[in-house]
């Protein structure tokens, strides 16, 4: 099989490429990534000379590039990760008018920071390219073709702490940040291309991932690297915000199961083994693993519109695909802490330069 992976130089995409090449000796992967601030070829250093792996530096918004890649390389499957992914940045960007006029400088190029352009328009262009390259003159597609769209549980909005319900495939969309709204729009477009053009799509809406190569703007990677550096961990608001943590390799296995057994046109919700762990409880687990004290926590101003609780019911994926997460939170966190302790050469260069500007601005505005 030949796969086009978009955003493969990012956190989950690079884990997916590693996972796939390890498990499918005869497959070939083409990684299309424009290398925004979050894209990092160091994530793939160990496989850069593997003859089954090919890197294409480019933008998913470039229709000619995407279409010609699909045709020239005879791609069977697209796994679409590429996106702007950090909620705080999506909020910062929309606060330009409030004195943050230089905020786009925090991205490599101003355009890299645009959530609508990359997440909505980019997905639209990929879909167009797939239809143009794959649809046969009789209106059908070869049976091995698949467009798999990676989405997030954030499209469903926020649950309350009192609510015992979880998100599932029937939950009504209610995105509440510019990031989640852009992902929701992309999901709708993907489904529209299935209904309007018969494009063989699947979608997964996944909860918070964690593991190696997680960019240190996101809570767990930020916390672990700050603690290694002897810095404090910023906790937004009261810290009682709940996320559903899924180890990234479990996520990769879920995508594998969807590609193998998922029904075309369907959506699968994916979540982890945690039951309502809030940010404070999560970071206390990290403190314990790292032998650090509660004094390392610092409470800072909350994220605007902060979603209180996410929880995902993945019963459909279990019933239809036989998938369930395997890696418990304590085990996954220990492995993640070890990875960051053993790989300072990966994260130290990231946490310098532009990142420092971002960190200073983000956290000085939060009061620390
Ligand atoms: P990331 O920010 O680490 O990486 C995104 C990658 O996409 C980067 O390599 C970047 O260079 C690339 N990219 C961005 N815009 C591009 C464009 N226009 N053309 C080509 N490449 C582009 O992201 P991640 O955390 O690995 O997330 C991957 C996907 O999974 C995203 O679609 C995200 O919405 C989704 N998701 C993430 C999580 C999570 O916890 N991180 C959870 C659920 C879903
Ligand atoms: O739910 C899936 C989503 O998970 C993905 O779609 C997003 O791409 C990904 O970034 C992630 O979004 P979150 O907003 O949940 O992740 P983040 O790591 O930014 O924050 C996790 C929680 O920790 C959230 O409640 C905010 C809080 N937080 C975050 C940071 C960066 C803090 O308390 N302090 C921090 O410094």
XYZ file of C-alpha atoms and ligand atoms in Angstrom:
448
model
C 0.000 0.000 0.000
C 1.116 3.581 -0.646
C 0.080 6.171 1.927
C 0.134 9.951 1.763
C 0.469 11.240 5.318
C -0.130 14.982 5.727
C 1.466 16.712 8.716
C 3.755 13.725 9.276
C 6.491 15.892 10.791
C 4.254 16.829 13.721
C 3.621 14.982 16.977
C 0.999 12.352 16.088
C 1.888 12.142 12.384
C 5.523 11.240 13.106
C 4.477 8.625 15.658
C 2.099 7.207 13.039
C 4.841 7.000 10.385
C 7.149 5.188 12.818
C 4.352 2.824 13.786
C 3.396 2.076 10.205
C 6.883 1.427 8.860
C 7.613 -0.843 11.838
C 4.519 -2.944 11.196
C 4.145 -2.879 7.384
C 7.446 -3.822 5.780
C 6.147 -3.564 2.216
C 4.298 -0.267 2.402
C 5.552 3.116 1.288
C 4.865 6.457 2.956
C 4.914 9.936 1.412
C 4.969 12.594 4.117
C 3.621 15.966 2.906
C 4.400 18.631 5.465
C 5.075 22.343 5.113
C 7.149 22.394 8.312
C 5.427 25.074 10.324
C 6.829 25.845 13.785
C 5.336 22.491 14.929
C 6.775 20.405 12.089
C 10.178 18.936 12.867
C 12.184 16.581 10.673
C 14.190 15.549 13.753
C 11.095 13.483 14.650
C 11.881 11.281 11.644
C 15.690 11.384 11.659
C 16.029 7.637 12.250
C 14.064 6.754 9.114
C 15.130 9.543 6.745
C 17.202 7.082 4.676
C 14.608 4.301 4.703
C 13.750 3.601 1.047
C 10.075 3.182 2.005
C 9.872 6.747 3.348
C 9.717 9.936 1.236
C 9.469 13.500 2.481
C 7.761 16.196 0.418
C 8.057 19.725 1.781
C 4.838 21.382 0.734
C 1.483 22.800 1.631
C -1.812 20.917 1.599
C -3.305 24.149 0.179
C -1.336 23.570 -3.046
C -3.848 21.739 -5.265
C -1.385 21.000 -8.086
C 1.174 19.554 -5.714
C -1.334 17.339 -3.894
C -3.081 16.133 -7.057
C 0.160 15.389 -8.912
C 1.521 13.518 -5.871
C -1.611 11.379 -5.667
C -1.379 10.586 -9.397
C 2.381 10.234 -9.826
C 2.895 8.085 -6.729
C -0.345 6.174 -7.209
C -1.399 6.798 -3.615
C -3.990 4.412 -2.123
C -4.668 6.025 1.229
C -4.502 9.575 2.601
C -4.131 9.955 6.364
C -4.733 13.638 7.011
C -3.106 15.010 10.193
C -1.894 18.420 8.953
C -3.396 21.275 10.932
C -2.776 24.176 13.243
C -3.402 22.428 16.557
C -2.796 24.604 19.595
C -5.953 26.009 21.180
C -4.151 28.845 23.023
C -2.605 30.064 19.779
C -5.999 30.066 18.082
C -7.286 32.264 20.893
C -4.231 34.539 20.858
C -4.582 35.074 17.124
C -8.122 36.243 17.420
C -7.076 38.653 20.157
C -4.949 40.664 17.704
C -7.190 43.645 18.235
C -6.404 43.643 21.950
C -2.822 44.790 21.586
C -1.427 41.589 20.140
C -0.867 42.997 16.676
C 2.515 41.282 16.422
C 1.206 37.905 17.412
C 1.633 36.416 13.937
C 5.387 36.901 14.333
C 5.255 34.034 16.800
C 4.730 31.739 13.839
C 7.324 31.115 11.144
C 5.345 33.094 8.623
C 2.141 34.950 9.361
C 0.154 32.610 7.175
C 1.269 29.549 9.181
C -0.774 30.754 12.081
C -4.042 30.846 10.254
C -6.379 28.181 11.572
C -9.040 28.673 8.917
C -6.599 28.608 6.019
C -4.699 25.494 7.102
C -7.488 23.507 8.731
C -10.526 24.377 6.623
C -9.195 25.491 3.249
C -6.317 22.975 3.432
C -8.745 20.103 4.034
C -10.959 21.372 1.226
C -8.026 21.355 -1.214
C -7.011 17.831 -0.175
C -10.562 16.603 -0.730
C -10.711 18.279 -4.145
C -7.392 16.736 -5.137
C -8.534 13.286 -4.000
C -11.724 13.480 -6.062
C -9.867 14.776 -9.114
C -7.131 12.133 -8.879
C -9.179 9.124 -7.770
C -12.684 9.377 -9.238
C -12.974 7.195 -12.329
C -14.950 8.141 -15.445
C -17.820 5.882 -14.341
C -18.026 7.839 -11.059
C -16.589 5.056 -8.876
C -13.350 4.737 -6.892
C -10.983 1.778 -6.683
C -11.846 -0.227 -3.561
C -8.461 0.314 -1.857
C -8.790 4.121 -1.930
C -9.434 5.851 1.386
C -9.324 9.412 2.734
C -8.967 9.218 6.514
C -9.442 12.499 8.347
C -7.947 12.920 11.817
C -10.170 15.071 13.987
C -10.644 15.908 17.625
C -13.169 15.418 20.420
C -13.099 19.225 20.869
C -15.624 19.608 18.028
C -18.291 18.433 20.501
C -17.699 21.332 22.905
C -17.586 20.939 26.679
C -19.176 18.584 29.197
C -19.754 19.687 32.781
C -18.042 18.108 35.795
C -21.399 16.945 37.146
C -22.352 15.366 33.827
C -21.473 11.681 33.640
C -22.094 11.538 29.879
C -19.347 11.092 27.332
C -19.019 12.209 23.710
C -19.971 9.648 21.095
C -20.568 9.590 17.338
C -24.101 10.967 17.802
C -23.098 13.957 19.948
C -24.110 17.264 18.379
C -21.220 19.496 17.277
C -20.694 22.536 19.519
C -17.113 23.828 19.045
C -16.113 26.697 21.335
C -12.608 27.796 20.273
C -11.381 29.031 16.877
C -9.288 25.826 16.692
C -12.171 23.448 17.376
C -14.484 25.452 15.093
C -11.976 25.071 12.258
C -11.733 21.306 12.897
C -15.530 21.044 12.990
C -15.772 22.838 9.643
C -13.200 20.432 8.187
C -15.174 17.411 9.474
C -18.333 18.710 7.798
C -16.477 19.194 4.518
C -15.071 15.659 4.648
C -18.562 14.216 5.179
C -19.944 16.457 2.411
C -17.425 15.009 -0.058
C -18.636 11.520 0.818
C -22.287 12.426 0.191
C -21.735 14.721 -2.789
C -18.933 12.939 -4.649
C -18.867 9.443 -3.147
C -15.303 9.980 -1.887
C -14.446 6.969 0.333
C -13.820 8.745 3.632
C -13.572 7.827 7.299
C -13.193 10.234 10.238
C -11.872 9.736 13.758
C -12.540 12.168 16.614
C -9.852 11.574 19.154
C -9.153 12.800 22.678
C -5.875 14.315 24.000
C -2.822 12.355 22.903
C 0.420 12.135 24.850
C 3.811 10.476 24.297
C 7.131 11.064 22.503
C 7.603 14.028 20.131
C 4.766 16.031 21.753
C 5.537 19.702 21.101
C 6.218 21.541 24.378
C 3.433 24.106 23.925
C 0.938 21.460 25.086
C 0.378 20.703 28.759
C 2.181 17.402 29.349
C 5.285 18.100 27.256
C 5.465 21.612 28.693
C 5.131 20.302 32.264
C 7.720 17.531 31.930
C 10.323 19.702 30.190
C 9.744 22.604 32.616
C 10.256 20.225 35.546
C 13.472 18.842 34.019
C 14.656 22.467 33.647
C 13.730 23.242 37.259
C 10.900 25.563 36.176
C 7.322 25.659 37.418
C 4.281 24.140 35.714
C 1.577 26.707 34.858
C -1.897 25.532 35.822
C -4.741 27.421 34.168
C -7.562 28.590 36.445
C -8.532 26.155 39.191
C -6.891 23.198 37.423
C -10.112 21.191 37.593
C -10.369 20.779 33.833
C -10.772 17.200 32.689
C -9.197 15.697 29.590
C -9.329 12.105 28.310
C -5.702 11.045 27.813
C -4.791 8.565 25.071
C -1.234 7.318 24.560
C -0.241 8.134 20.982
C 0.617 4.544 19.999
C -2.887 3.461 21.023
C -4.149 6.199 18.681
C -1.965 4.862 15.842
C -3.421 1.361 16.376
C -6.911 2.853 16.160
C -6.141 4.506 12.812
C -4.733 1.183 11.608
C -7.979 -0.557 12.652
C -10.120 2.069 10.899
C -8.112 1.723 7.670
C -8.441 -2.066 7.832
C -12.006 -2.502 9.062
C -13.715 0.889 9.244
C -16.853 1.363 7.182
C -16.624 4.022 4.488
C -18.572 7.177 5.391
C -18.390 6.411 9.120
C -16.990 8.298 12.096
C -15.234 6.674 15.064
C -14.720 8.333 18.451
C -11.460 7.419 20.195
C -10.485 7.923 23.831
C -8.123 6.651 26.484
C -8.290 4.525 29.613
C -8.581 7.457 32.016
C -11.781 8.170 33.946
C -12.139 11.899 34.569
C -8.592 12.844 35.557
C -8.300 16.611 35.954
C -5.203 18.669 35.112
C -4.141 18.976 38.750
C -4.426 15.230 39.321
C -2.562 14.585 36.082
C 0.313 16.919 36.918
C 0.496 15.517 40.463
C 1.063 12.088 38.875
C 3.927 13.596 36.863
C 5.342 15.276 39.998
C 5.336 11.937 41.779
C 7.008 10.108 38.889
C 9.686 12.797 38.747
C 10.141 13.058 42.525
C 9.089 16.729 42.572
C 6.902 18.604 45.024
C 3.665 20.535 44.776
C 5.722 23.730 45.049
C 6.515 23.298 41.369
C 2.931 24.274 40.468
C 1.948 27.839 39.678
C -1.657 28.893 39.170
C -2.070 31.315 36.252
C -4.897 33.141 34.501
C -7.351 30.837 32.800
C -7.737 30.192 29.063
C -10.688 32.210 27.665
C -13.646 29.927 26.952
C -11.820 26.991 28.560
C -13.751 23.738 27.948
C -14.412 22.143 31.357
C -14.481 18.453 30.599
C -13.879 16.039 27.726
C -14.678 12.323 27.923
C -15.023 9.939 25.005
C -17.101 6.789 24.653
C -15.199 4.585 22.198
C -17.678 1.659 22.269
C -18.342 1.838 18.517
C -14.622 1.438 17.743
C -14.477 -1.541 20.118
C -17.593 -3.205 18.710
C -16.901 -2.644 15.011
C -13.106 -2.661 14.878
C -12.079 -4.627 17.965
C -10.000 -1.610 19.071
C -9.519 -0.463 22.627
C -6.685 1.453 24.270
C -4.056 -0.720 25.977
C -1.737 1.684 27.729
C -2.729 2.843 31.217
C -2.051 6.433 32.251
C 0.616 5.715 34.887
C 2.529 3.413 32.542
C 2.239 5.876 29.642
C 3.303 8.855 31.756
C 6.360 7.015 33.113
C 7.434 6.139 29.578
C 6.854 9.724 28.438
C 8.892 11.183 31.312
C 11.742 8.735 30.520
C 11.634 9.712 26.859
C 11.962 13.446 27.614
C 14.743 12.815 30.161
C 16.628 10.747 27.575
C 16.040 13.081 24.618
C 17.078 16.619 25.637
C 18.681 17.019 22.196
C 15.202 16.809 20.711
C 13.344 19.303 22.926
C 16.042 21.754 24.074
C 16.513 23.317 20.606
C 12.730 23.653 20.286
C 12.503 25.489 23.616
C 14.709 28.322 22.425
C 14.388 31.129 19.878
C 10.846 31.785 18.724
C 9.428 29.412 21.300
C 10.824 31.604 24.095
C 9.051 34.623 22.631
C 5.810 32.663 22.546
C 6.312 31.343 26.082
C 7.112 34.767 27.457
C 4.115 36.358 25.872
C 1.675 33.556 26.618
C 2.635 33.217 30.260
C 3.495 36.836 31.126
C -0.009 37.753 29.988
C -1.292 35.046 32.316
C 0.437 36.747 35.232
C 3.561 34.580 35.529
P 1.180 19.168 15.416
O 0.843 20.595 15.622
O 2.207 18.537 16.289
O 1.631 18.918 13.906
C 0.926 19.436 12.819
C 1.776 19.201 11.572
O 1.049 19.663 10.428
C 3.103 19.937 11.583
O 4.137 19.070 11.169
C 2.903 21.066 10.561
O 4.108 21.464 9.929
C 1.919 20.412 9.603
N 1.108 21.374 8.846
C 0.322 22.363 9.350
N -0.286 23.028 8.355
C 0.119 22.438 7.199
C -0.171 22.677 5.825
N -0.982 23.673 5.445
N 0.399 21.874 4.897
C 1.241 20.878 5.267
N 1.559 20.617 6.548
C 0.997 21.395 7.503
O -0.206 18.384 15.499
P -0.622 17.044 16.277
O -0.804 17.359 17.702
O 0.280 15.958 15.830
O -2.075 16.815 15.641
C -2.220 16.138 14.399
C -3.699 16.055 14.045
O -4.402 15.376 15.074
C -4.383 17.416 13.917
O -5.276 17.364 12.838
C -5.118 17.598 15.244
O -6.245 18.423 15.078
C -5.493 16.163 15.545
N -5.639 15.844 16.979
C -4.618 16.131 17.849
C -4.748 15.742 19.184
C -3.657 16.006 20.179
O -3.841 15.715 21.373
N -2.500 16.520 19.780
C -5.922 15.093 19.621
C -6.938 14.846 18.686
C -6.789 15.205 17.363
O -8.916 17.044 22.926
C -8.030 16.943 21.842
C -7.211 18.202 21.727
O -6.225 18.149 22.766
C -6.534 18.396 20.372
O -7.516 18.534 19.390
C -5.632 19.633 20.385
O -4.930 19.748 19.172
C -4.624 19.485 21.513
O -3.828 20.638 21.598
C -5.353 19.244 22.839
O -6.079 20.444 23.244
P -6.118 20.902 24.772
O -6.482 22.321 24.823
O -6.929 19.957 25.593
O -4.571 20.636 25.149
P -3.496 21.514 25.957
O -2.314 20.623 26.141
O -3.291 22.850 25.369
O -4.205 21.690 27.361
C -4.594 20.571 28.136
C -5.272 21.090 29.399
O -4.272 21.718 30.210
C -6.311 22.156 29.145
O -7.332 22.044 30.127
C -5.567 23.471 29.345
C -4.566 23.112 30.427
N -3.264 23.809 30.423
C -2.579 23.876 29.241
C -1.344 24.485 29.176
C -0.583 24.579 27.873
C -2.733 24.319 31.600
O -3.356 24.221 32.685
N -1.505 24.911 31.556
C -0.795 25.038 30.387
O 0.317 25.640 30.418
